[in-house]
JSON list of C-alpha atoms in Angstrom, two decimals:
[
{"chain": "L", "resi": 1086, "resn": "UNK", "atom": "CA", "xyz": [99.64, 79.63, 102.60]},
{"chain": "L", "resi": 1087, "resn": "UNK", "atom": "CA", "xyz": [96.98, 82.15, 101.24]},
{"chain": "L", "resi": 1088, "resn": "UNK", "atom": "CA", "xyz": [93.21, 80.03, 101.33]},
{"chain": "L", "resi": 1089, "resn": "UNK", "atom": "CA", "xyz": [91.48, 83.24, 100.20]},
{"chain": "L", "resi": 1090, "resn": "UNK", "atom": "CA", "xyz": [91.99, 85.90, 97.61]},
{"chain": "L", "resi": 1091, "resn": "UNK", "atom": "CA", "xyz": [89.83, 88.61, 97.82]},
{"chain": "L", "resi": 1092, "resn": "UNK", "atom": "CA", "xyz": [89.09, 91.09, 94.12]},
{"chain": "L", "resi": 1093, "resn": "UNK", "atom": "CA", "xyz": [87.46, 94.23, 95.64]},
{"chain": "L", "resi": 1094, "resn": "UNK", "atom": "CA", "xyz": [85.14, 96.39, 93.40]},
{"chain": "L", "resi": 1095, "resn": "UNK", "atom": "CA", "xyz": [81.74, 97.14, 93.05]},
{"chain": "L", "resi": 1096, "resn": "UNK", "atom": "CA", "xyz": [79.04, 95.33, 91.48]},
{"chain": "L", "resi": 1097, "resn": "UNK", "atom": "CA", "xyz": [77.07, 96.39, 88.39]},
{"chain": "L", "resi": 1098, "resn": "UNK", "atom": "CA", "xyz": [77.85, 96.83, 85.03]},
{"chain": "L", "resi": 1099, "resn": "UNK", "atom": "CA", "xyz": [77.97, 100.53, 84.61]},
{"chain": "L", "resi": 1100, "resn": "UNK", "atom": "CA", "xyz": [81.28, 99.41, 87.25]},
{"chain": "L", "resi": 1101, "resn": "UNK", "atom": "CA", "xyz": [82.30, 96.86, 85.69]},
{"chain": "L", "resi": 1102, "resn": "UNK", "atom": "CA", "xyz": [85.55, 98.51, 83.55]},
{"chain": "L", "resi": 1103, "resn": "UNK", "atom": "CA", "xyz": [86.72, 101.20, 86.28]},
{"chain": "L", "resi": 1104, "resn": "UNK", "atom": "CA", "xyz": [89.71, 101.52, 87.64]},
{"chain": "L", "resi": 1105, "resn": "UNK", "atom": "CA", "xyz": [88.54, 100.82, 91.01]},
{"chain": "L", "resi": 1106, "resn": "UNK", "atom": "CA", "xyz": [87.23, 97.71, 90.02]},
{"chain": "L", "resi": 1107, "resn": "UNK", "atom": "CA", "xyz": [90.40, 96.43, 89.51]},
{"chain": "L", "resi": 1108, "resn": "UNK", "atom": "CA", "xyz": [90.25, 93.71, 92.03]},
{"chain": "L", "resi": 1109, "resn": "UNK", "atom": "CA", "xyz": [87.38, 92.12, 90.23]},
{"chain": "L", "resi": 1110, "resn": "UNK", "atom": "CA", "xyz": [89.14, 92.05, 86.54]},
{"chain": "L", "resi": 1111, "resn": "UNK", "atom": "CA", "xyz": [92.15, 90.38, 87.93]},
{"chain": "L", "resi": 1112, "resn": "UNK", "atom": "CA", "xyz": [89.49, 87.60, 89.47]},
{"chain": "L", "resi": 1113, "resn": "UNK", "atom": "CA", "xyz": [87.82, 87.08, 86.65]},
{"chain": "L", "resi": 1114, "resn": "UNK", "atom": "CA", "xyz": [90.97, 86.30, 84.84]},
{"chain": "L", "resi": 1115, "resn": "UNK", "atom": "CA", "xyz": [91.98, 83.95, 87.23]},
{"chain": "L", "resi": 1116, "resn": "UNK", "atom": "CA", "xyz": [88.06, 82.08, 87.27]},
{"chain": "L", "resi": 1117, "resn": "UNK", "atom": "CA", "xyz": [88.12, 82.00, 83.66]},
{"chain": "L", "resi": 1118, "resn": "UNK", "atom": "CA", "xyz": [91.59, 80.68, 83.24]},
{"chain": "L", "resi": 1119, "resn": "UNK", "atom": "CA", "xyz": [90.28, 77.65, 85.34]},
{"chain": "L", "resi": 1120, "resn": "UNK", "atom": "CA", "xyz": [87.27, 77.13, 83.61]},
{"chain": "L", "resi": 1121, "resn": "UNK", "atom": "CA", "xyz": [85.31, 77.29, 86.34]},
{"chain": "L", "resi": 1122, "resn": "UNK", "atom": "CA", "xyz": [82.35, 79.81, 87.54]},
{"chain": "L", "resi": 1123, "resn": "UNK", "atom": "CA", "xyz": [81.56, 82.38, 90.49]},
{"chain": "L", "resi": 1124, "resn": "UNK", "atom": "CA", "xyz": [78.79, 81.25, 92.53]},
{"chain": "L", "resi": 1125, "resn": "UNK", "atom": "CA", "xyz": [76.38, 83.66, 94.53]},
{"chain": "L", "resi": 1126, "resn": "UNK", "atom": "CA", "xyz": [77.26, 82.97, 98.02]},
{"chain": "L", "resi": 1127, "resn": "UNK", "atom": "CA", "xyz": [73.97, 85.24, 99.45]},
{"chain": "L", "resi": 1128, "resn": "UNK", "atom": "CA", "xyz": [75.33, 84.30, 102.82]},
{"chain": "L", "resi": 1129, "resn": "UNK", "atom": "CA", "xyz": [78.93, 85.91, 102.56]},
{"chain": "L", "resi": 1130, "resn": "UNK", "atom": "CA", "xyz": [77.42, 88.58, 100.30]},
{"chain": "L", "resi": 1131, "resn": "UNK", "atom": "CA", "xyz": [79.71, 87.46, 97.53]},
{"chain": "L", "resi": 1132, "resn": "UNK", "atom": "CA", "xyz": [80.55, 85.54, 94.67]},
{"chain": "L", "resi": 1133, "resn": "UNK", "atom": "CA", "xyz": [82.67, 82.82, 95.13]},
{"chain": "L", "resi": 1134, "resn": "UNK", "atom": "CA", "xyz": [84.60, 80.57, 93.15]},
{"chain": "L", "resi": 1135, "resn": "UNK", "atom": "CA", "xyz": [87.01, 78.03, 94.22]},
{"chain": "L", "resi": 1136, "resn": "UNK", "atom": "CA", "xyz": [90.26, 77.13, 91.66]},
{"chain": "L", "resi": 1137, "resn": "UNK", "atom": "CA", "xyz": [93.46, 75.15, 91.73]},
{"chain": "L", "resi": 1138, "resn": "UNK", "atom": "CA", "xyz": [96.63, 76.79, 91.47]},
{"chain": "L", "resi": 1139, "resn": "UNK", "atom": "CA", "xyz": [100.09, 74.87, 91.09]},
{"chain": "L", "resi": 1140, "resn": "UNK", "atom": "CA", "xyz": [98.17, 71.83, 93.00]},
{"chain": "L", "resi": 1141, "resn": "UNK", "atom": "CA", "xyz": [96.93, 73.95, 95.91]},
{"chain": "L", "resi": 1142, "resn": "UNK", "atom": "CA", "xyz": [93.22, 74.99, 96.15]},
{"chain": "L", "resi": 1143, "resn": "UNK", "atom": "CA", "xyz": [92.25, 78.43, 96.43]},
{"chain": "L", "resi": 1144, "resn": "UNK", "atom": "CA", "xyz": [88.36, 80.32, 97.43]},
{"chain": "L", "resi": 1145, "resn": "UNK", "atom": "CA", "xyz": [88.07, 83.26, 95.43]},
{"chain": "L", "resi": 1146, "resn": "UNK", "atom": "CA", "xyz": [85.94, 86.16, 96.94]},
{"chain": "L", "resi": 1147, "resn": "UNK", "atom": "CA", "xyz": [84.19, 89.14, 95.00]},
{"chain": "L", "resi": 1148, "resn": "UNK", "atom": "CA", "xyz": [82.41, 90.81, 97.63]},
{"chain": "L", "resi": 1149, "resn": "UNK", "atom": "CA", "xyz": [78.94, 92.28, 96.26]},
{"chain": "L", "resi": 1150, "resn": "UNK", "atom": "CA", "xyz": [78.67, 94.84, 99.05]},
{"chain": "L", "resi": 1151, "resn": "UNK", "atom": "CA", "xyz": [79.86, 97.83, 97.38]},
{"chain": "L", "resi": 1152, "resn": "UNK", "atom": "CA", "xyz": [83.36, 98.68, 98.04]},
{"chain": "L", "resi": 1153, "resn": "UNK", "atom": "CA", "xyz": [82.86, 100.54, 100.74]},
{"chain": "L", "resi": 1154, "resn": "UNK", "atom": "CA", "xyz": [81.21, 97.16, 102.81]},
{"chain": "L", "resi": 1155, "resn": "UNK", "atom": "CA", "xyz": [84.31, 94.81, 101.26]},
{"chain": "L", "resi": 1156, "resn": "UNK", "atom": "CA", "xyz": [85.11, 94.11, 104.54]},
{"chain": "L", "resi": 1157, "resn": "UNK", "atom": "CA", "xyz": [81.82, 93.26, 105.50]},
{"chain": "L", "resi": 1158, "resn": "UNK", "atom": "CA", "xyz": [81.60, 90.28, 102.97]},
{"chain": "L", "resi": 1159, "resn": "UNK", "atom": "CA", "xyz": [85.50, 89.34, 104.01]},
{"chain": "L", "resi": 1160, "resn": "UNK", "atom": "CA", "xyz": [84.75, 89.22, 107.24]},
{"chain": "L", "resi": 1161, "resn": "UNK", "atom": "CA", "xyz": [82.40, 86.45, 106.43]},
{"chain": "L", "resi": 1162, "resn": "UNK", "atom": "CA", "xyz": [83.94, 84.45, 104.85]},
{"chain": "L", "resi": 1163, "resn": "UNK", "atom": "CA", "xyz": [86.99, 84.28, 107.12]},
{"chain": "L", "resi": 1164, "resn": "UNK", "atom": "CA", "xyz": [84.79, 83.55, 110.11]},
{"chain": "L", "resi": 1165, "resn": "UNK", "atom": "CA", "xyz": [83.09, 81.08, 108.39]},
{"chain": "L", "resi": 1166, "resn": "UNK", "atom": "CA", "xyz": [86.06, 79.18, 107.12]},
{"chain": "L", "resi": 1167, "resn": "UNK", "atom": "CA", "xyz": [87.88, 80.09, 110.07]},
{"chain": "L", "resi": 1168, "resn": "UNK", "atom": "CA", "xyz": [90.70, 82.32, 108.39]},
{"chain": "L", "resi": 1169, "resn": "UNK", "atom": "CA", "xyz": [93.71, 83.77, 109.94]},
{"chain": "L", "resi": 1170, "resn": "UNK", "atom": "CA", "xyz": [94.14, 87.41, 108.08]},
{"chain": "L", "resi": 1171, "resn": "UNK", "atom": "CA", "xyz": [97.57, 85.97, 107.06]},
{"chain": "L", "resi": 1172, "resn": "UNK", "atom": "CA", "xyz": [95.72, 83.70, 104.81]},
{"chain": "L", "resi": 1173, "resn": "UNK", "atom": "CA", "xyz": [93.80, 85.82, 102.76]},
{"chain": "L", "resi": 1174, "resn": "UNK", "atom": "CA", "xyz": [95.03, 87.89, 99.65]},
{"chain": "L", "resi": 1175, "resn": "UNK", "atom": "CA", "xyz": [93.17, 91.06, 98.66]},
{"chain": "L", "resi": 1176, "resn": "UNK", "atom": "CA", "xyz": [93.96, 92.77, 95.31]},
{"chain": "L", "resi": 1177, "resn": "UNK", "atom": "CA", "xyz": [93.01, 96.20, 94.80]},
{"chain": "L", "resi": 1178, "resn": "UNK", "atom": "CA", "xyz": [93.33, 99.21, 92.70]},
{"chain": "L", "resi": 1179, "resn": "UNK", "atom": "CA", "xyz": [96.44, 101.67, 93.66]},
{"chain": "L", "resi": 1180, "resn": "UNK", "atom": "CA", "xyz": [96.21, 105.34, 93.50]},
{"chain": "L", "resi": 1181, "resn": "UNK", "atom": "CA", "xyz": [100.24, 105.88, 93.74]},
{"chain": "L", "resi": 1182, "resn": "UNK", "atom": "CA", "xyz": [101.33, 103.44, 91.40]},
{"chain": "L", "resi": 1183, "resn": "UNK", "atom": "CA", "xyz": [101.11, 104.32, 87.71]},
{"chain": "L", "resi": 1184, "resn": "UNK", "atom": "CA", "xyz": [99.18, 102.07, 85.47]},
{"chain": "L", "resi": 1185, "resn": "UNK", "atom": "CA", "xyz": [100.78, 98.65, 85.31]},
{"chain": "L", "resi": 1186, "resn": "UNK", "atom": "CA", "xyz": [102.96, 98.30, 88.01]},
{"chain": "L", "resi": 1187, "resn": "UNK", "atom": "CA", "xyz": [101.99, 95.51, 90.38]},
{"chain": "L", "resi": 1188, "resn": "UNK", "atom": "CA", "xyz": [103.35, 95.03, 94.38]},
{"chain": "L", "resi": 1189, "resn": "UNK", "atom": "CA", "xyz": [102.83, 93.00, 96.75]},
{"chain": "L", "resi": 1190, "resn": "UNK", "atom": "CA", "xyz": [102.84, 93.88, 100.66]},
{"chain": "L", "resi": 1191, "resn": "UNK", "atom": "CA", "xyz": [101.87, 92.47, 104.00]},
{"chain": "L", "resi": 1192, "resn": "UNK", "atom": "CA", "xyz": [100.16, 94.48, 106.60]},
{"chain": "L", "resi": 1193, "resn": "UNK", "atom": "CA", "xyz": [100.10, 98.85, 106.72]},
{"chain": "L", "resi": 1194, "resn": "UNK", "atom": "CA", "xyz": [97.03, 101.37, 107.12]},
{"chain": "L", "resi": 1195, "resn": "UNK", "atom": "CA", "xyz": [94.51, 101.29, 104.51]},
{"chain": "L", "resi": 1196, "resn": "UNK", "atom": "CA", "xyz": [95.67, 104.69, 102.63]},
{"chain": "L", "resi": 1197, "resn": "UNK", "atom": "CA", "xyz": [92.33, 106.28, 101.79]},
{"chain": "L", "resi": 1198, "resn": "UNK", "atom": "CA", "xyz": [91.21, 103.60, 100.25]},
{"chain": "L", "resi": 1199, "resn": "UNK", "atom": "CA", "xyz": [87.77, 102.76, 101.80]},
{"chain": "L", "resi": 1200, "resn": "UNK", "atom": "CA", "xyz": [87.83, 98.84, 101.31]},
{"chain": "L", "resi": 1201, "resn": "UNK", "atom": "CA", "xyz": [90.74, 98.38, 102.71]},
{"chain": "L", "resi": 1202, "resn": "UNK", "atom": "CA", "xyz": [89.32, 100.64, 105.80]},
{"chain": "L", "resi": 1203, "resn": "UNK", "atom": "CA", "xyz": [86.43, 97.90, 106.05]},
{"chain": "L", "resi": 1204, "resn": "UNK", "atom": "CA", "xyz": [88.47, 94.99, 105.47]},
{"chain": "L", "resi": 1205, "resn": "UNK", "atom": "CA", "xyz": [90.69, 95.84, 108.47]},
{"chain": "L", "resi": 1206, "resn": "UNK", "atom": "CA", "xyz": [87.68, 97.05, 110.61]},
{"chain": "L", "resi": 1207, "resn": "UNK", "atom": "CA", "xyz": [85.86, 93.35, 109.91]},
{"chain": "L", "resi": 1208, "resn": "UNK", "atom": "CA", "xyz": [89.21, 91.65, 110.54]},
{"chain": "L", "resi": 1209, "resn": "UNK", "atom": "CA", "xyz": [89.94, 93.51, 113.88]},
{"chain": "L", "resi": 1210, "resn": "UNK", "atom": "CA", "xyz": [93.68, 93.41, 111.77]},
{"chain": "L", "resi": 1211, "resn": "UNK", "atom": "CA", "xyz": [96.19, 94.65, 109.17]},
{"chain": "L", "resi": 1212, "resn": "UNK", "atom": "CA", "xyz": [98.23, 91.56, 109.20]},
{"chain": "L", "resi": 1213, "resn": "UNK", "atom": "CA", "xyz": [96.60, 90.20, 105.37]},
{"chain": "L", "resi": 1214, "resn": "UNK", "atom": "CA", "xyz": [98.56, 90.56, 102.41]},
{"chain": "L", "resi": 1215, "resn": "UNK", "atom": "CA", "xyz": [97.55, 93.08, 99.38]},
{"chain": "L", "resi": 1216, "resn": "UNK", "atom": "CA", "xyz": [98.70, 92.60, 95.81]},
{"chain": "L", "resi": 1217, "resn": "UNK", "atom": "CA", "xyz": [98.56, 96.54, 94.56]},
{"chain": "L", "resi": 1218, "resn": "UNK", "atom": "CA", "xyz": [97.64, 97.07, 91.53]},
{"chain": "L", "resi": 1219, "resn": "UNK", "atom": "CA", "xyz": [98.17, 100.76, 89.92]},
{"chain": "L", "resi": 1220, "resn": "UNK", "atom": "CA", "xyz": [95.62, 102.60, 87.98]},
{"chain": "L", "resi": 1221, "resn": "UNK", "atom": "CA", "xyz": [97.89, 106.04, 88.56]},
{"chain": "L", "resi": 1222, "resn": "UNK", "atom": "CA", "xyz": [96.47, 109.26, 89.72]},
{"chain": "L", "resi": 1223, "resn": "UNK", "atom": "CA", "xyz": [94.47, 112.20, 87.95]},
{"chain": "L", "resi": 1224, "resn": "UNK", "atom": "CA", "xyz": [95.60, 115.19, 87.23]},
{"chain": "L", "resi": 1225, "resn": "UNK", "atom": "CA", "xyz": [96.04, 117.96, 89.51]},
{"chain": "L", "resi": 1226, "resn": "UNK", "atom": "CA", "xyz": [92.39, 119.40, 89.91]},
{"chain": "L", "resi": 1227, "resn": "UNK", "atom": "CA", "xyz": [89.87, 116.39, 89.11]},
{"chain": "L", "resi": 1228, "resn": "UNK", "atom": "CA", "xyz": [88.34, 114.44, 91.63]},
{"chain": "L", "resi": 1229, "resn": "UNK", "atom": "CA", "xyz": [89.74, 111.04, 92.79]},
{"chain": "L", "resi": 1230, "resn": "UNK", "atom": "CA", "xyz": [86.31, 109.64, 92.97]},
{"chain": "L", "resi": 1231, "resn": "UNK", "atom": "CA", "xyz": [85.43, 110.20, 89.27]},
{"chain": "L", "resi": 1232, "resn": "UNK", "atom": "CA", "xyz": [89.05, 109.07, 88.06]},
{"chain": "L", "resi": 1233, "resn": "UNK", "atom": "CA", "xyz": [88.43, 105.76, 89.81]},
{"chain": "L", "resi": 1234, "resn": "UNK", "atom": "CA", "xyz": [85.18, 105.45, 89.30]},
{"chain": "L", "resi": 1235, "resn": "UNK", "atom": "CA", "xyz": [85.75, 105.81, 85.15]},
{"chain": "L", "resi": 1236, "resn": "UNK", "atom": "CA", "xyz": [87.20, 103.96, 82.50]},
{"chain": "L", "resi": 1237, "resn": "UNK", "atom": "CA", "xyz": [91.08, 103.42, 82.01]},
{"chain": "L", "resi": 1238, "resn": "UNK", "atom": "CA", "xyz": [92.00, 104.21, 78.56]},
{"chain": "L", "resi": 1239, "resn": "UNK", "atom": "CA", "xyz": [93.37, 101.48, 76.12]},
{"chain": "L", "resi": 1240, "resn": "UNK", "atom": "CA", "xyz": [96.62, 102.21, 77.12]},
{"chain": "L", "resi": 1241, "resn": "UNK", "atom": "CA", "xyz": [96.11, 102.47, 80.54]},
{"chain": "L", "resi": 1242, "resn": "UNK", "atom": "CA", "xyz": [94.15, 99.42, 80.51]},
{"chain": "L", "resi": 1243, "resn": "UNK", "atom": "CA", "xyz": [96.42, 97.07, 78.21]},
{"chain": "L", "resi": 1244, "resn": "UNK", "atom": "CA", "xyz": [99.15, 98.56, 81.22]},
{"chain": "L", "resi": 1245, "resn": "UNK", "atom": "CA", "xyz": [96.57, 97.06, 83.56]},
{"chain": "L", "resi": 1246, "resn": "UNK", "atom": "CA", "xyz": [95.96, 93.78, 81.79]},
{"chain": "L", "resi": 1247, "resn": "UNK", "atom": "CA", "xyz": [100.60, 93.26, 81.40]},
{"chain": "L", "resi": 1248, "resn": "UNK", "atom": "CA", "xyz": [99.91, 94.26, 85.02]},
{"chain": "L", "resi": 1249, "resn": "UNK", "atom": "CA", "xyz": [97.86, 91.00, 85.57]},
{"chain": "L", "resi": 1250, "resn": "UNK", "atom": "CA", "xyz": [99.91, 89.35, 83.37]},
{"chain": "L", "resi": 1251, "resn": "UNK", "atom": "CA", "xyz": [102.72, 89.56, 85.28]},
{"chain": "L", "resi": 1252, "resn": "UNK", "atom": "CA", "xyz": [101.00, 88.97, 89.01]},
{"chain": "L", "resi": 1253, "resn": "UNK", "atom": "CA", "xyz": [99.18, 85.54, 87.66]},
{"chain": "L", "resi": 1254, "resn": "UNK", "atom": "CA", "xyz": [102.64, 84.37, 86.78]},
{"chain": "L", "resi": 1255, "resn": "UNK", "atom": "CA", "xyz": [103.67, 84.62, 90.76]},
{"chain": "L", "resi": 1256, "resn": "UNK", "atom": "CA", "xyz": [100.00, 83.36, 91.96]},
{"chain": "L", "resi": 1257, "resn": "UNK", "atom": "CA", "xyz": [101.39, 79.93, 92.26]},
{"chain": "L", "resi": 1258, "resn": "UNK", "atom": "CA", "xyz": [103.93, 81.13, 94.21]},
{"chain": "L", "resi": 1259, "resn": "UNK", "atom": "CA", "xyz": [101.87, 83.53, 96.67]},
{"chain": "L", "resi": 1260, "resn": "UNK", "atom": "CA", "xyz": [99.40, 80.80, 96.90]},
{"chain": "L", "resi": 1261, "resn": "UNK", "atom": "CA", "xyz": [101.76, 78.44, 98.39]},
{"chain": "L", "resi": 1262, "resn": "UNK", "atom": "CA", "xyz": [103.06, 81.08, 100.68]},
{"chain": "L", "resi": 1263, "resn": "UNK", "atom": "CA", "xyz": [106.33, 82.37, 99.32]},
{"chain": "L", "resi": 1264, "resn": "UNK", "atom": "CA", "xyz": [105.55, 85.51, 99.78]},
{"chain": "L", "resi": 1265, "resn": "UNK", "atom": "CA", "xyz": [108.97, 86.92, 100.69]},
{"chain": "L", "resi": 1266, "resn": "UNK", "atom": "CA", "xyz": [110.17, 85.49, 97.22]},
{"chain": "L", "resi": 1267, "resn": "UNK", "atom": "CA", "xyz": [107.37, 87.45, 95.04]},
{"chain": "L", "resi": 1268, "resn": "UNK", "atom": "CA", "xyz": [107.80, 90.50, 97.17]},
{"chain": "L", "resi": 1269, "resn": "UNK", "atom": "CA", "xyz": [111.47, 90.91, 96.18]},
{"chain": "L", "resi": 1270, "resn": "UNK", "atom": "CA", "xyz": [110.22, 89.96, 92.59]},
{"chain": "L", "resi": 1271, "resn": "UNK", "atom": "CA", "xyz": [107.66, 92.62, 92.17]},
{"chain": "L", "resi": 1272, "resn": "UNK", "atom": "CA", "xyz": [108.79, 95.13, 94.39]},
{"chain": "L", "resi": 1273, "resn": "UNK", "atom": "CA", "xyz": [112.21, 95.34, 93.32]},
{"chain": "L", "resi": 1274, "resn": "UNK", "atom": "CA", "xyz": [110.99, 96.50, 89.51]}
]
């Protein structure tokens, strides 16, 4: 059963829209399709928000370290609440997926991708689960830091937002811990 999903991105509104903070837009879909709020948690260096899915409740966790500390706010929060990293849920952006395609996945390296890095270094493990979400790659010759750190364009982003679409229909599922189920779902596509 997943007791934490974790957005990652990085605060501040000239952020706010990038690809990277992918994490973070998916979150804020799910908060305000609860009607509830995120609460600054100054002691897990986050915003938190708690919601019910399909009966089950769920914390919600947008760290606001930058991404580079995610794990840092994660690691928090788990200790805290006394979290097994097979309980937590962390949705990020996904450099080798094109824009709009959504997987799920259990353990594996971190890939570059530097909140993942701190996640796993807070956690001391690899064993959480990641819902991928991609944003695609640039092209040959521009820097990955200024592609993810920039604005999708409307198509990209309306890719991003089916994307979402398409993962919140499963939360209930992944929530409860069905995991295998969703996988074949998502991955198989």
């Amino acid at each position: 059963m997943i007791k934490l999903i974790v957005g990652l991105g990085n605060p501040g509104q000239q952020y706010e829209k990038t690809r990277h903070n992918a994490g973070f837009l998916f979150l804020d879909e799910l908060v305000s399709d609860s009607g509830c709020d995120w609460v600054n948690e100054s002691r897990f260096d986050g915003l938190l928000a708690v919601i019910r899915v399909s009966g089950n409740k769920v914390m919600l966790l947008k760290p606001t370290t930058f991404m580079n500390r995610s794990g840092q706010s994660v690691g928090k929060v788990a200790r805290y609440y006394r979290l097994v990293p097979e309980e937590i849920l962390v949705i990020h952006d996904e450099l080798d997926f094109d824009a709009g395609v959504v997987k799920l996945k259990k353990n594996g390296g971190h890939a570059g991708h530097n909140g993942l890095r701190d996640i796993i270094a807070h956690l001391g493990s690899k064993e959480f689960y990641r819902l991928r979400v991609g944003i695609g790659r640039p092209s040959a010759g521009k820097v990955v830091a200024d592609f993810v750190l920039s604005n999708p364009s409307k198509n990209e982003l309306n890719s991003i937002l089916s994307a979402f679409d398409l993962a919140r229909s499963y939360m209930g599922q992944m929530i409860a811990g069905d995991m295998s189920v969703v996988m074949n779902k998502l991955n198989s596509g």
